[in-house]
């Protein structure tokens, strides 16, 4: 396949992140081995950027500058996953802005990926707790991200699992935003983890009422 053919199709469909398998679906007439070799060559020439093994990004995105949100990249790097924890809490202004990469929840094993876009951390949960997320649009890209209530519960659970019981005052949690959350929904989400998370959520509820 000619590189020009690839970028024209990808730019037209705004499909800038892809795997070899996805390319074979888009271009069914292409030979898998040949396409694999071409990708290797295009990576060397930096026509295509490798985000991780078998996940690539088109470097030429057209005349209009396209910035792929890190949140969308996080979703694509490790499937299934949704953005949560400190990143989601920061987006919802529940905690001050953070700058140490994107944090996500997954049903797979805990992993960390680093590439040109930064660091992407994934924390493993049981399948029953993999819920409470929604699809939102950022800069024209769809992103799976935790609801406000689930982001808080995920934060409490993974802090507890890491033996780092959160100090609510030190975390600079925004009390007014927390007061506006759906606390019935939040406490229901706790039940998908364990009783300790429910206890911490109740402590947090008492803290924001002070």
CSV table of C-alpha atoms in Angstrom, one decimal:
chain,number,residue,atom,x,y,z
A,1,UNK,CA,0.0,0.0,0.0
A,2,UNK,CA,1.2,3.5,-0.8
A,3,UNK,CA,1.6,5.8,2.2
A,4,UNK,CA,-0.4,8.5,0.5
A,5,UNK,CA,-3.3,6.2,0.2
A,6,UNK,CA,-3.1,5.4,3.9
A,7,UNK,CA,-3.0,9.0,5.1
A,8,UNK,CA,-5.7,10.2,2.7
A,9,UNK,CA,-8.1,7.5,4.0
A,10,UNK,CA,-7.2,8.1,7.7
A,11,UNK,CA,-7.4,11.9,7.4
A,12,UNK,CA,-10.8,11.7,5.7
A,13,UNK,CA,-12.2,9.4,8.4
A,14,UNK,CA,-10.3,11.1,11.3
A,15,UNK,CA,-9.0,7.7,12.3
A,16,UNK,CA,-5.5,8.6,13.5
A,17,UNK,CA,-4.8,5.8,15.9
A,18,UNK,CA,-5.0,2.2,14.6
A,19,UNK,CA,-3.7,-1.4,14.9
A,20,UNK,CA,-2.6,-3.7,12.2
A,21,UNK,CA,-5.8,-5.6,12.5
A,22,UNK,CA,-7.9,-2.4,12.0
A,23,UNK,CA,-5.9,-1.5,8.9
A,24,UNK,CA,-6.7,-5.0,7.4
A,25,UNK,CA,-10.4,-4.3,8.0
A,26,UNK,CA,-10.2,-0.9,6.4
A,27,UNK,CA,-8.0,-2.2,3.5
A,28,UNK,CA,-9.2,-5.8,3.1
A,29,UNK,CA,-7.2,-6.3,-0.1
A,30,UNK,CA,-3.9,-5.8,1.5
A,31,UNK,CA,-1.5,-8.6,2.4
A,32,UNK,CA,-1.0,-8.8,6.2
A,33,UNK,CA,2.8,-9.5,6.1
A,34,UNK,CA,3.4,-6.8,3.5
A,35,UNK,CA,1.5,-4.3,5.5
A,36,UNK,CA,3.3,-5.2,8.7
A,37,UNK,CA,6.7,-4.7,6.9
A,38,UNK,CA,5.5,-1.3,5.6
A,39,UNK,CA,4.4,-0.2,9.0
A,40,UNK,CA,7.9,-1.1,10.3
A,41,UNK,CA,9.5,1.0,7.6
A,42,UNK,CA,7.1,3.9,8.1
A,43,UNK,CA,7.9,4.0,11.8
A,44,UNK,CA,11.6,4.2,11.0
A,45,UNK,CA,10.9,7.2,8.8
A,46,UNK,CA,8.5,8.7,11.4
A,47,UNK,CA,5.6,8.7,8.9
A,48,UNK,CA,3.9,6.7,11.6
A,49,UNK,CA,4.4,6.8,15.3
A,50,UNK,CA,4.4,3.7,17.5
A,51,UNK,CA,2.4,4.2,20.7
A,52,UNK,CA,3.0,0.6,21.9
A,53,UNK,CA,3.4,-2.8,20.3
A,54,UNK,CA,0.8,-3.0,17.4
A,55,UNK,CA,-0.7,0.4,18.0
A,56,UNK,CA,0.2,3.3,15.8
A,57,UNK,CA,-0.6,7.0,15.2
A,58,UNK,CA,-0.5,8.8,11.9
A,59,UNK,CA,2.0,11.7,12.2
A,60,UNK,CA,0.5,13.7,9.2
A,61,UNK,CA,-3.0,14.7,10.2
A,62,UNK,CA,-3.8,17.1,7.4
A,63,UNK,CA,-3.8,20.8,6.8
A,64,UNK,CA,-5.9,21.5,9.9
A,65,UNK,CA,-4.0,20.9,13.1
A,66,UNK,CA,-5.4,17.9,14.9
A,67,UNK,CA,-4.6,17.4,18.6
A,68,UNK,CA,-5.6,14.0,19.9
A,69,UNK,CA,-6.6,14.2,23.5
A,70,UNK,CA,-4.5,12.2,25.9
A,71,UNK,CA,-7.8,10.9,27.3
A,72,UNK,CA,-8.6,9.3,23.9
A,73,UNK,CA,-5.1,7.9,23.6
A,74,UNK,CA,-5.5,6.4,27.1
A,75,UNK,CA,-8.7,4.6,26.0
A,76,UNK,CA,-7.0,3.1,22.9
A,77,UNK,CA,-3.7,2.1,24.6
A,78,UNK,CA,-5.3,-0.5,26.9
A,79,UNK,CA,-8.7,-2.1,26.2
A,80,UNK,CA,-11.0,-2.2,28.0
A,81,UNK,CA,-10.4,0.9,30.1
A,82,UNK,CA,-11.9,4.2,31.2
A,83,UNK,CA,-10.3,7.4,32.5
A,84,UNK,CA,-10.8,7.8,36.3
A,85,UNK,CA,-9.0,8.5,39.6
A,86,UNK,CA,-6.9,11.6,39.8
A,87,UNK,CA,-7.3,12.5,36.1
A,88,UNK,CA,-11.1,12.4,36.2
A,89,UNK,CA,-11.2,14.1,39.6
A,90,UNK,CA,-9.1,16.9,38.1
A,91,UNK,CA,-11.3,17.2,35.1
A,92,UNK,CA,-14.3,17.6,37.3
A,93,UNK,CA,-12.4,20.1,39.5
A,94,UNK,CA,-12.8,17.9,42.6
A,95,UNK,CA,-9.1,18.1,43.1
A,96,UNK,CA,-6.5,20.7,41.8
A,97,UNK,CA,-5.0,20.0,38.4
A,98,UNK,CA,-2.6,17.1,38.3
A,99,UNK,CA,0.3,16.6,35.8
A,100,UNK,CA,1.7,13.1,36.2
A,101,UNK,CA,-0.1,11.5,33.3
A,102,UNK,CA,-3.5,9.9,32.7
A,103,UNK,CA,-4.9,7.5,35.2
A,104,UNK,CA,-7.4,4.8,34.1
A,105,UNK,CA,-9.3,1.7,35.4
A,106,UNK,CA,-9.2,-1.6,33.6
A,107,UNK,CA,-10.3,-5.2,34.1
A,108,UNK,CA,-6.8,-6.3,32.8
A,109,UNK,CA,-3.7,-6.4,34.9
A,110,UNK,CA,-2.2,-3.2,36.2
A,111,UNK,CA,0.1,-1.6,33.6
A,112,UNK,CA,2.0,1.6,32.9
A,113,UNK,CA,2.8,2.8,29.3
A,114,UNK,CA,5.1,5.6,28.3
A,115,UNK,CA,5.3,7.2,24.9
A,116,UNK,CA,5.7,10.6,23.2
A,117,UNK,CA,2.4,11.7,24.7
A,118,UNK,CA,3.4,11.0,28.3
A,119,UNK,CA,2.6,8.4,31.0
A,120,UNK,CA,-0.5,6.3,31.1
A,121,UNK,CA,-1.3,4.3,34.2
A,122,UNK,CA,-4.0,1.6,34.5
A,123,UNK,CA,-5.3,0.1,37.7
A,124,UNK,CA,-7.0,-3.3,37.7
A,125,UNK,CA,-10.5,-3.9,39.2
A,126,UNK,CA,-12.8,-6.9,39.2
A,127,UNK,CA,-15.3,-7.1,36.3
A,128,UNK,CA,-18.2,-6.4,38.6
A,129,UNK,CA,-16.7,-3.0,39.5
A,130,UNK,CA,-16.1,-2.0,35.9
A,131,UNK,CA,-19.1,0.3,35.6
A,132,UNK,CA,-20.1,3.9,36.2
A,133,UNK,CA,-18.5,5.4,33.2
A,134,UNK,CA,-19.8,7.4,30.3
A,135,UNK,CA,-18.8,8.5,26.8
A,136,UNK,CA,-17.9,12.2,26.5
A,137,UNK,CA,-16.5,14.1,23.6
A,138,UNK,CA,-13.2,16.0,23.8
A,139,UNK,CA,-11.9,17.9,20.8
A,140,UNK,CA,-14.0,15.8,18.5
A,141,UNK,CA,-12.9,12.4,20.0
A,142,UNK,CA,-15.0,10.1,22.1
A,143,UNK,CA,-13.6,9.3,25.5
A,144,UNK,CA,-14.7,6.7,28.1
A,145,UNK,CA,-14.5,8.5,31.4
A,146,UNK,CA,-15.8,7.7,34.9
A,147,UNK,CA,-18.9,9.6,36.2
A,148,UNK,CA,-18.1,12.0,39.0
A,149,UNK,CA,-19.4,9.6,41.7
A,150,UNK,CA,-17.5,6.6,40.3
A,151,UNK,CA,-14.2,8.6,40.0
A,152,UNK,CA,-14.5,9.4,43.7
A,153,UNK,CA,-15.2,5.7,44.6
A,154,UNK,CA,-12.3,4.5,42.4
A,155,UNK,CA,-10.0,7.0,44.1
A,156,UNK,CA,-11.0,5.8,47.6
A,157,UNK,CA,-10.7,2.1,46.6
A,158,UNK,CA,-7.3,2.3,45.0
A,159,UNK,CA,-5.9,4.5,47.8
A,160,UNK,CA,-7.1,1.9,50.3
A,161,UNK,CA,-5.6,-1.0,48.3
A,162,UNK,CA,-2.3,0.8,48.2
A,163,UNK,CA,-2.5,1.2,52.0
A,164,UNK,CA,-2.7,5.0,51.5
A,165,UNK,CA,-5.8,6.1,53.4
A,166,UNK,CA,-6.5,9.6,51.9
A,167,UNK,CA,-6.2,12.7,54.0
A,168,UNK,CA,-9.2,14.6,52.7
A,169,UNK,CA,-7.9,18.0,53.8
A,170,UNK,CA,-4.4,17.3,52.4
A,171,UNK,CA,-5.9,16.2,49.0
A,172,UNK,CA,-7.6,19.6,48.8
A,173,UNK,CA,-10.9,18.1,47.7
A,174,UNK,CA,-13.5,20.7,46.7
A,175,UNK,CA,-16.2,20.4,49.3
A,176,UNK,CA,-18.8,22.4,47.4
A,177,UNK,CA,-18.5,20.2,44.3
A,178,UNK,CA,-18.6,17.0,46.4
A,179,UNK,CA,-21.8,18.2,48.1
A,180,UNK,CA,-23.5,18.5,44.8
A,181,UNK,CA,-22.8,14.8,43.8
A,182,UNK,CA,-25.5,12.1,43.9
A,183,UNK,CA,-24.5,10.5,47.2
A,184,UNK,CA,-26.9,7.6,46.8
A,185,UNK,CA,-25.3,6.7,43.5
A,186,UNK,CA,-21.8,7.2,45.0
A,187,UNK,CA,-22.6,4.9,48.0
A,188,UNK,CA,-24.1,2.3,45.7
A,189,UNK,CA,-20.9,2.2,43.7
A,190,UNK,CA,-19.0,1.4,46.9
A,191,UNK,CA,-20.8,-1.9,47.2
A,192,UNK,CA,-19.1,-3.2,44.1
A,193,UNK,CA,-15.8,-2.9,46.0
A,194,UNK,CA,-15.8,-3.6,49.7
A,195,UNK,CA,-17.0,-2.4,53.1
A,196,UNK,CA,-13.8,-0.4,53.7
A,197,UNK,CA,-14.5,1.8,50.7
A,198,UNK,CA,-18.1,2.3,51.9
A,199,UNK,CA,-16.7,3.4,55.4
A,200,UNK,CA,-14.2,5.8,53.7
A,201,UNK,CA,-17.0,7.3,51.6
A,202,UNK,CA,-19.1,7.9,54.7
A,203,UNK,CA,-16.1,9.6,56.3
A,204,UNK,CA,-15.8,11.8,53.3
A,205,UNK,CA,-19.5,12.6,53.5
A,206,UNK,CA,-19.1,13.7,57.1
A,207,UNK,CA,-16.0,15.7,56.2
A,208,UNK,CA,-17.7,17.8,53.5
A,209,UNK,CA,-20.5,18.6,55.9
A,210,UNK,CA,-18.1,20.2,58.4
